[in-house]
Tab-separated table of C-alpha atoms and ligand atoms in Angstrom:
chain	number	residue	atom	x	y	z
A	1	MET	CA	32.001	105.434	55.876
A	2	ALA	CA	28.530	106.966	55.992
A	3	ARG	CA	28.783	107.214	59.763
A	4	CYS	CA	32.207	108.842	59.601
A	5	LEU	CA	30.850	111.311	57.064
A	6	ARG	CA	27.922	112.049	59.390
A	7	LEU	CA	25.109	110.966	57.101
A	8	PRO	CA	21.757	110.744	58.895
A	9	PRO	CA	20.672	107.254	60.091
A	10	ALA	CA	17.961	106.831	57.429
A	11	GLN	CA	20.463	107.476	54.635
A	12	ARG	CA	22.999	105.138	56.240
A	13	GLU	CA	20.461	102.338	56.390
A	14	ALA	CA	19.420	102.921	52.796
A	15	LEU	CA	23.045	102.844	51.649
A	16	GLU	CA	23.633	99.610	53.525
A	17	GLU	CA	20.590	98.056	51.866
A	18	ALA	CA	21.771	99.213	48.444
A	19	ALA	CA	25.257	97.815	49.046
A	20	LEU	CA	23.861	94.481	50.252
A	21	GLY	CA	21.585	94.430	47.215
A	22	ALA	CA	24.540	94.941	44.918
A	23	ALA	CA	26.203	91.878	46.460
A	24	ASP	CA	23.072	89.754	46.322
A	25	CYS	CA	21.514	89.767	42.858
A	26	ALA	CA	18.443	87.827	43.990
A	27	ARG	CA	17.363	90.890	45.931
A	28	LEU	CA	17.371	92.925	42.730
A	29	LEU	CA	15.398	90.615	40.453
A	30	GLU	CA	12.314	92.613	41.225
A	31	THR	CA	12.928	95.854	39.404
A	32	ARG	CA	10.599	97.860	41.588
A	33	ALA	CA	12.702	96.804	44.552
A	34	LEU	CA	15.773	98.107	42.766
A	35	ASP	CA	14.031	101.394	41.993
A	36	ARG	CA	13.080	101.782	45.588
A	37	LEU	CA	16.523	100.896	46.893
A	38	LEU	CA	18.342	103.327	44.652
A	39	ASN	CA	15.716	105.932	45.211
A	40	ASP	CA	16.172	105.625	48.993
A	41	ALA	CA	19.947	105.493	48.839
A	42	ILE	CA	20.704	108.133	46.259
A	43	GLY	CA	17.565	110.105	45.638
A	44	PRO	CA	14.946	110.471	42.909
A	45	HIS	CA	17.549	111.228	40.241
A	46	TRP	CA	19.563	108.048	40.534
A	47	GLU	CA	18.767	106.932	36.959
A	48	TYR	CA	20.342	109.975	35.440
A	49	LEU	CA	23.347	109.622	37.658
A	50	VAL	CA	23.788	105.861	37.330
A	51	CYS	CA	22.536	105.196	33.778
A	52	GLY	CA	22.493	108.641	32.245
A	53	SER	CA	19.184	107.723	30.614
A	54	PRO	CA	15.451	107.736	31.266
A	55	PRO	CA	13.938	104.663	32.912
A	56	CYS	CA	13.649	101.455	30.915
A	57	SER	CA	10.287	100.357	29.542
A	58	THR	CA	9.932	97.212	31.654
A	59	ARG	CA	9.157	99.149	34.767
A	60	THR	CA	5.541	99.331	35.717
A	61	ALA	CA	5.428	102.719	37.356
A	62	PRO	CA	6.939	105.781	35.665
A	63	PRO	CA	9.679	107.183	37.873
A	64	PRO	CA	9.862	110.905	38.551
A	65	GLN	CA	11.347	113.050	35.828
A	66	PRO	CA	14.717	114.306	37.014
A	67	PRO	CA	16.571	117.247	35.599
A	68	ARG	CA	19.227	116.585	32.920
A	69	ARG	CA	22.835	116.034	34.029
A	70	SER	CA	23.846	119.005	31.978
A	71	THR	CA	21.720	121.215	34.166
A	72	PRO	CA	22.726	120.259	37.675
A	73	GLY	CA	20.221	121.818	39.992
A	74	PRO	CA	20.081	121.743	43.733
A	75	ALA	CA	18.483	118.259	43.648
A	76	VAL	CA	21.643	116.670	42.123
A	77	GLY	CA	23.795	118.171	44.780
A	78	GLU	CA	26.704	117.223	46.972
A	79	GLY	CA	24.660	114.885	49.142
A	80	VAL	CA	23.634	112.691	46.215
A	81	ARG	CA	27.168	112.647	44.820
A	82	LEU	CA	28.571	111.745	48.220
A	83	ARG	CA	26.289	108.717	48.539
A	84	LEU	CA	27.256	107.526	45.068
A	85	ASP	CA	30.927	107.981	45.944
A	86	ILE	CA	30.512	105.899	49.111
A	87	LEU	CA	28.968	103.029	47.148
A	88	GLU	CA	31.693	103.263	44.494
A	89	ILE	CA	34.586	103.213	46.980
A	90	ALA	CA	32.987	100.416	49.034
A	91	ALA	CA	32.711	98.296	45.873
A	92	CYS	CA	36.319	99.081	44.838
A	93	PHE	CA	37.598	98.185	48.317
A	94	ALA	CA	35.735	94.869	48.342
A	95	GLN	CA	37.164	94.019	44.903
A	96	ARG	CA	40.715	94.799	46.002
A	97	VAL	CA	40.355	92.583	49.057
A	98	GLU	CA	39.095	89.746	46.839
A	99	PHE	CA	42.362	89.946	44.939
A	100	LEU	CA	44.558	89.539	48.006
A	101	PRO	CA	45.130	85.807	47.285
A	102	TYR	CA	47.008	86.904	44.174
A	103	GLU	CA	49.013	89.808	45.564
A	104	LEU	CA	49.831	90.475	49.178
A	105	LEU	CA	48.870	94.041	50.003
A	106	THR	CA	48.369	95.724	53.318
A	107	THR	CA	45.189	97.677	53.959
A	108	GLU	CA	47.301	100.846	53.801
A	109	GLN	CA	48.414	99.925	50.281
A	110	VAL	CA	44.827	99.243	49.238
A	111	LEU	CA	43.844	102.642	50.641
A	112	ASP	CA	46.682	104.319	48.714
A	113	GLU	CA	45.367	102.716	45.540
A	114	LEU	CA	41.863	103.902	46.332
A	115	HIS	CA	43.137	107.463	46.770
A	116	CYS	CA	44.423	107.240	43.173
A	117	VAL	CA	41.106	105.754	41.980
A	118	ALA	CA	39.281	108.581	43.731
A	119	GLN	CA	41.432	111.134	41.948
A	120	GLU	CA	40.850	109.528	38.551
A	121	LEU	CA	37.094	109.238	38.994
A	122	ALA	CA	36.717	112.640	40.671
A	123	ILE	CA	35.438	110.946	43.829
A	124	ASN	CA	35.335	112.990	46.998
A	125	PRO	CA	38.681	112.248	48.792
A	126	ALA	CA	36.875	112.497	52.139
A	127	VAL	CA	35.201	109.162	51.320
A	128	VAL	CA	38.523	107.301	51.080
A	129	ALA	CA	39.735	109.133	54.177
A	130	ALA	CA	36.611	107.929	56.004
A	131	LEU	CA	37.390	104.349	54.968
A	132	GLY	CA	40.917	104.744	56.356
A	133	SER	CA	39.622	106.068	59.636
A	134	LEU	CA	37.595	102.869	60.158
A	135	GLN	CA	40.717	101.125	61.454
A	136	ARG	CA	40.002	101.514	65.101
A	137	VAL	CA	41.629	98.463	66.636
A	138	ARG	CA	45.399	98.372	66.926
A	139	LEU	CA	47.164	95.023	67.066
A	140	GLU	CA	48.566	95.750	70.532
A	141	GLN	CA	45.088	96.601	71.844
A	142	LEU	CA	43.722	93.336	70.533
A	143	VAL	CA	46.503	91.234	71.980
A	144	GLU	CA	46.160	92.968	75.341
A	145	ARG	CA	42.592	91.729	75.504
A	146	VAL	CA	43.738	88.136	75.353
A	147	TYR	CA	46.339	88.722	78.068
A	148	ARG	CA	43.534	89.776	80.356
A	149	LEU	CA	41.605	86.553	79.863
A	150	PRO	CA	41.567	84.207	82.866
A	151	VAL	CA	43.933	81.559	81.547
A	152	PHE	CA	47.399	80.246	81.653
A	153	PRO	CA	48.304	79.525	85.180
A	154	LEU	CA	51.807	78.131	85.538
A	155	VAL	CA	50.580	74.574	85.222
A	156	ALA	CA	49.150	75.349	81.796
A	157	LEU	CA	52.444	76.697	80.482
A	158	ARG	CA	54.251	73.651	81.850
A	159	ALA	CA	51.658	71.369	80.252
A	160	LEU	CA	52.338	72.960	76.886
A	161	ASP	CA	56.081	72.538	77.308
A	162	LEU	CA	55.550	68.935	78.213
A	163	ALA	CA	53.177	68.320	75.338
A	164	ARG	CA	55.695	69.801	72.912
A	165	SER	CA	58.539	67.689	74.169
A	166	GLU	CA	58.968	64.305	72.539
A	167	ASP	CA	60.154	62.529	75.674
A	168	SER	CA	57.273	63.285	78.007
A	169	SER	CA	56.754	60.157	80.104
A	170	VAL	CA	53.873	58.859	82.189
A	171	SER	CA	55.593	60.012	85.362
A	172	ALA	CA	56.342	63.480	83.935
A	173	ILE	CA	52.686	63.987	83.017
A	174	GLU	CA	51.555	62.555	86.339
A	175	LYS	CA	53.882	64.866	88.253
A	176	LEU	CA	52.539	67.894	86.475
A	177	VAL	CA	48.870	67.016	86.475
A	178	CYS	CA	48.693	65.947	90.121
A	179	SER	CA	49.223	69.592	91.099
A	180	ASP	CA	45.999	70.575	89.310
A	181	GLN	CA	42.858	68.873	90.592
A	182	VAL	CA	40.746	69.862	87.589
A	183	LEU	CA	43.177	68.429	85.032
A	184	ALA	CA	43.667	65.297	87.126
A	185	GLY	CA	39.904	64.841	87.362
A	186	ARG	CA	39.541	65.234	83.587
A	187	LEU	CA	42.065	62.500	82.847
A	188	ILE	CA	40.533	60.056	85.316
A	189	GLN	CA	37.013	60.889	84.115
A	190	THR	CA	38.012	60.261	80.485
A	191	ALA	CA	39.662	56.953	81.343
A	192	ASN	CA	36.408	55.851	83.022
A	193	SER	CA	34.178	57.123	80.187
A	194	SER	CA	32.271	54.874	77.787
A	195	LEU	CA	34.925	55.643	75.176
A	196	TYR	CA	37.458	53.542	77.077
A	197	SER	CA	35.084	51.380	79.139
A	198	PRO	CA	37.582	49.971	81.645
A	199	VAL	CA	36.719	46.642	83.252
A	200	ARG	CA	37.437	48.116	86.679
A	201	ARG	CA	36.967	51.673	87.759
A	202	ILE	CA	40.170	53.697	87.413
A	203	SER	CA	40.924	55.783	90.442
A	204	SER	CA	44.530	56.955	90.184
A	205	LEU	CA	46.150	59.380	87.828
A	206	ARG	CA	48.956	57.000	86.896
A	207	GLN	CA	46.449	54.268	86.039
A	208	ALA	CA	44.444	56.713	83.933
A	209	ILE	CA	47.464	57.902	81.900
A	210	SER	CA	48.707	54.357	81.357
A	211	TYR	CA	45.237	53.176	80.374
A	212	ILE	CA	44.354	55.843	77.810
A	213	GLY	CA	47.931	56.010	76.541
A	214	LEU	CA	50.568	58.702	76.580
A	215	GLU	CA	49.566	60.181	73.248
A	216	ALA	CA	45.870	60.561	74.120
A	217	ALA	CA	46.792	61.866	77.578
A	218	ARG	CA	48.950	64.576	76.050
A	219	ARG	CA	46.194	65.653	73.645
A	220	LEU	CA	43.609	65.671	76.373
A	221	LEU	CA	45.929	67.713	78.531
A	222	ILE	CA	46.447	70.353	75.843
A	223	ALA	CA	42.722	70.536	75.090
A	224	ALA	CA	41.876	70.778	78.800
A	225	VAL	CA	44.408	73.584	79.195
A	226	PHE	CA	42.809	75.592	76.396
A	227	HIS	CA	39.189	74.905	77.161
A	228	PRO	CA	38.795	77.614	79.871
A	229	LEU	CA	39.635	80.196	77.201
A	230	PHE	CA	36.403	79.295	75.429
A	231	ALA	CA	34.287	78.980	78.545
A	232	SER	CA	31.645	81.608	77.746
A	233	ALA	CA	28.484	80.537	75.919
A	234	GLY	CA	29.189	82.630	72.822
A	235	LEU	CA	32.487	80.847	72.224
A	236	LYS	CA	31.292	77.253	72.184
A	237	GLY	CA	31.124	77.237	68.376
A	238	LEU	CA	34.675	78.528	68.119
A	239	TRP	CA	35.847	75.848	70.561
A	240	ARG	CA	34.200	73.079	68.532
A	241	HIS	CA	35.723	74.526	65.362
A	242	SER	CA	39.184	74.605	66.988
A	243	LEU	CA	38.869	70.959	68.013
A	244	GLU	CA	37.750	70.013	64.513
A	245	VAL	CA	40.625	71.876	62.858
A	246	SER	CA	43.154	70.326	65.260
A	247	GLN	CA	41.922	66.859	64.385
A	248	LEU	CA	41.985	67.502	60.639
A	249	ALA	CA	45.379	69.229	60.811
A	250	GLU	CA	46.822	66.224	62.591
A	251	PHE	CA	45.319	63.919	59.978
A	252	LEU	CA	46.783	66.005	57.118
A	253	ALA	CA	50.185	66.064	58.830
A	254	ARG	CA	50.149	62.266	59.036
A	255	GLU	CA	49.206	62.068	55.355
A	256	CYS	CA	51.882	64.425	54.066
A	257	ARG	CA	54.638	63.561	56.587
A	258	ARG	CA	56.127	67.023	56.428
A	259	VAL	CA	55.029	68.251	59.839
A	260	PRO	CA	54.998	66.396	63.185
A	261	PRO	CA	51.333	65.406	63.772
A	262	GLU	CA	51.469	66.562	67.420
A	263	GLU	CA	52.553	69.986	66.324
A	264	ALA	CA	49.768	70.170	63.718
A	265	PHE	CA	47.283	69.182	66.421
A	266	LEU	CA	48.489	71.929	68.737
A	267	ALA	CA	48.547	74.517	65.937
A	268	GLY	CA	44.998	73.553	64.954
A	269	LEU	CA	43.791	74.025	68.483
A	270	VAL	CA	45.227	77.531	68.821
A	271	HIS	CA	44.949	78.706	65.204
A	272	ASP	CA	41.998	81.046	65.848
A	273	VAL	CA	43.080	82.487	69.168
A	274	GLY	CA	43.035	85.886	67.409
A	275	ARG	CA	39.294	85.507	66.781
A	276	LEU	CA	38.894	84.796	70.450
A	277	ALA	CA	40.512	88.154	71.197
A	278	LEU	CA	38.024	89.950	68.973
A	279	GLN	CA	34.951	88.075	70.084
A	280	THR	CA	35.586	88.493	73.793
A	281	ALA	CA	36.307	92.204	73.654
A	282	GLN	CA	33.766	94.944	74.226
A	283	GLY	CA	33.357	98.314	72.600
A	284	GLU	CA	32.129	100.004	69.471
A	285	ASP	CA	34.664	98.268	67.251
A	286	VAL	CA	33.433	94.859	68.414
A	287	ILE	CA	29.832	95.864	67.777
A	288	ALA	CA	30.807	96.794	64.220
A	289	TYR	CA	32.706	93.499	63.841
A	290	THR	CA	29.811	91.407	65.160
A	291	ARG	CA	27.376	93.251	62.956
A	292	MET	CA	29.479	92.649	59.854
A	293	LEU	CA	29.615	88.935	60.662
A	294	GLU	CA	25.858	88.847	61.167
A	295	GLN	CA	25.385	90.413	57.736
A	296	GLY	CA	27.317	87.506	56.220
A	297	CYS	CA	30.723	89.164	55.985
A	298	GLU	CA	33.654	86.753	56.281
A	299	PRO	CA	35.643	87.336	59.515
A	300	VAL	CA	38.941	87.936	57.692
A	301	PHE	CA	37.332	90.591	55.498
A	302	ALA	CA	35.760	92.332	58.499
A	303	GLU	CA	39.089	92.235	60.350
A	304	MET	CA	40.975	93.728	57.403
A	305	VAL	CA	38.432	96.549	57.246
A	306	LEU	CA	38.277	97.252	60.980
A	307	CYS	CA	41.803	96.386	62.090
A	308	GLY	CA	44.034	96.319	59.012
A	309	PHE	CA	45.216	92.799	59.948
A	310	ASP	CA	43.510	89.429	60.282
A	311	HIS	CA	43.014	87.168	63.305
A	312	GLY	CA	45.944	85.007	62.198
A	313	ARG	CA	48.380	87.851	62.797
A	314	ALA	CA	46.742	88.776	66.090
A	315	GLY	CA	46.827	85.133	67.205
A	316	ALA	CA	50.530	84.865	66.387
A	317	GLU	CA	51.271	87.787	68.706
A	318	VAL	CA	49.386	86.042	71.507
A	319	LEU	CA	51.311	82.807	70.917
A	320	ARG	CA	54.613	84.682	71.027
A	321	PHE	CA	53.569	86.149	74.356
A	322	TRP	CA	52.847	82.615	75.556
A	323	SER	CA	56.342	81.576	74.431
A	324	PHE	CA	55.208	79.253	71.667
A	325	PRO	CA	57.945	78.349	69.162
A	326	GLU	CA	58.331	81.009	66.475
A	327	HIS	CA	57.621	78.662	63.555
A	328	LEU	CA	54.273	77.738	65.099
A	329	ALA	CA	53.346	81.383	65.708
A	330	GLN	CA	54.338	82.199	62.121
A	331	ALA	CA	52.182	79.360	60.758
A	332	VAL	CA	49.190	80.755	62.660
A	333	ALA	CA	49.994	84.256	61.355
A	334	ASP	CA	49.926	82.957	57.762
A	335	HIS	CA	47.056	80.492	57.965
A	336	HIS	CA	44.752	82.679	55.850
A	337	HIS	CA	47.340	83.480	53.187
A	338	PRO	CA	49.579	80.383	52.998
A	339	GLU	CA	50.621	81.287	49.460
A	340	HIS	CA	52.773	84.063	50.909
A	341	SER	CA	54.455	81.794	53.453
A	342	ASP	CA	57.254	79.205	53.504
A	343	SER	CA	55.449	77.251	56.194
A	344	ASP	CA	54.073	73.776	55.443
A	345	LEU	CA	52.178	74.032	58.712
A	346	ALA	CA	50.397	77.229	57.551
A	347	ALA	CA	49.248	75.349	54.431
A	348	ILE	CA	48.020	72.437	56.568
A	349	ILE	CA	46.032	74.700	58.901
A	350	TYR	CA	44.535	76.506	55.905
A	351	LEU	CA	43.458	73.198	54.340
A	352	ALA	CA	42.081	71.871	57.623
A	353	GLU	CA	40.092	75.060	58.100
A	354	PHE	CA	38.858	74.969	54.504
A	355	TRP	CA	37.809	71.351	55.011
A	356	THR	CA	35.605	72.278	57.950
A	357	GLY	CA	33.728	74.728	55.703
A	358	SER	CA	34.030	77.470	58.297
A	359	GLU	CA	34.087	80.193	55.596
A	360	GLU	CA	36.333	82.530	57.541
A	361	ASP	CA	37.681	84.002	54.337
A	362	LEU	CA	36.584	84.481	50.729
A	363	PRO	CA	36.864	81.081	49.012
A	364	SER	CA	39.836	80.808	46.665
A	365	GLY	CA	40.572	77.862	44.365
A	366	SER	CA	44.038	79.258	43.758
A	367	ARG	CA	44.805	79.207	47.484
A	368	VAL	CA	43.554	75.659	47.925
A	369	ARG	CA	45.643	74.426	44.981
A	370	GLY	CA	48.718	76.273	46.282
A	371	ALA	CA	48.293	74.915	49.817
A	372	LEU	CA	47.842	71.335	48.547
A	373	LYS	CA	50.992	71.683	46.474
A	374	ARG	CA	53.021	73.065	49.376
A	375	ALA	CA	51.876	70.269	51.666
A	376	GLY	CA	52.461	67.652	48.941
A	377	LEU	CA	48.841	66.499	49.040
A	378	ASP	CA	46.141	66.031	46.430
A	379	TRP	CA	42.454	66.510	46.981
A	380	GLU	CA	41.335	63.283	45.264
A	381	SER	CA	43.320	61.060	47.587
A	382	LEU	CA	42.204	63.076	50.608
A	383	ALA	CA	38.570	62.855	49.572
A	384	GLY	CA	38.910	59.066	49.452
A	385	ALA	CA	40.847	58.854	52.712
A	386	ARG	CA	39.039	58.165	55.917
A	387	LEU	CA	39.886	59.956	59.081
A	388	ARG	CA	41.783	57.590	61.324
A	389	PRO	CA	39.255	55.882	63.569
A	390	GLY	CA	40.093	55.834	67.225
A	391	GLY	CA	37.661	58.270	68.684
A	392	LEU	CA	39.873	61.333	68.916
A	393	ALA	CA	36.827	63.502	68.349
A	394	ASP	CA	34.991	61.700	71.148
A	395	LEU	CA	38.000	62.013	73.367
A	396	LEU	CA	38.207	65.744	72.771
A	397	ALA	CA	34.467	66.157	73.100
A	398	SER	CA	34.855	64.963	76.667
A	399	VAL	CA	36.653	68.241	77.320
A	400	ALA	CA	33.868	70.306	75.775
B	501	FE2	FE1	39.467	78.747	61.961
B	502	FE2	FE1	41.236	81.334	60.923
């Protein structure tokens, strides 16, 4: 907002520090630090503006004596008021977003509310307008970025079709994979790995599929198809997270028996493809996004601020483009607000993601309870359950 309103860099930095301080009380335990922060952000008269009173006695150094509010001089001018208004609107916006688990609002609706708040509190309307103008990434732009990524040759689309179909046989997988040397090599390599430790070296594709089993072959195939998407160094963490979520989602699906485990696995693997779109793009909006994440902002919050939608919705658009079934795309769209969805799969992905502790969104007990209820699961029994042994993680790691 400060940038949109053309505040000088020093004032922008001071405002950012003040806002971060407001969200992190430990920074403010030292009262002199607070004095300095507010002094930098708002000016020497902050105490009259914020507290309406002289400084409290605990402070060691007497602050400057500002003029009374009743006699606004040039020092308590528009600039000071503007900086206070920015802090106020930023805090209101953050609070509204924290309430989204309880009421589904679009960013536009939140902005409409803030316009009303601004009117009531006599806040400069330009501040709310500046917040609205932060939405610089349109959904179509974001999705276009994923289309341009070097993935999805024909064999990959066929592999997905095959993986989704219940009656994929050894020969069907063999027929498909033999046309792609890299995929064929992966399957043979995995069959010869220490995970499977064959007595004799496996050299043919058919042998490899039969040896590791149809189910493992299908999973490996899907993971191998998606891996090139995450090939750059900066995306390794996201790839590992996707593998982890796919494994947990499959486990939860087996526990609740409401969703086919294969489908949960696939949904887990692609659930954050919208984040991929944001993280691989270039431009000022991405710099702002990356910076917000570095400052500790949850990705969903940053996306709502910068785009007006979250990565779930962006990912769903990508999956539709890739001809994924609509119910799977919808589950990905809703995976950060499963309470507003009819999809059991959305609840499962949310829980799997929560379980990994990835902190993509503000934590919400209400959401977790709602998702457990929808999936027919309870946390106590899950906490006691052990993930099915069998080395799925090791198997998938062979793709990483
Ligand atoms: Fe995720
Ligand atoms: Fe996510």
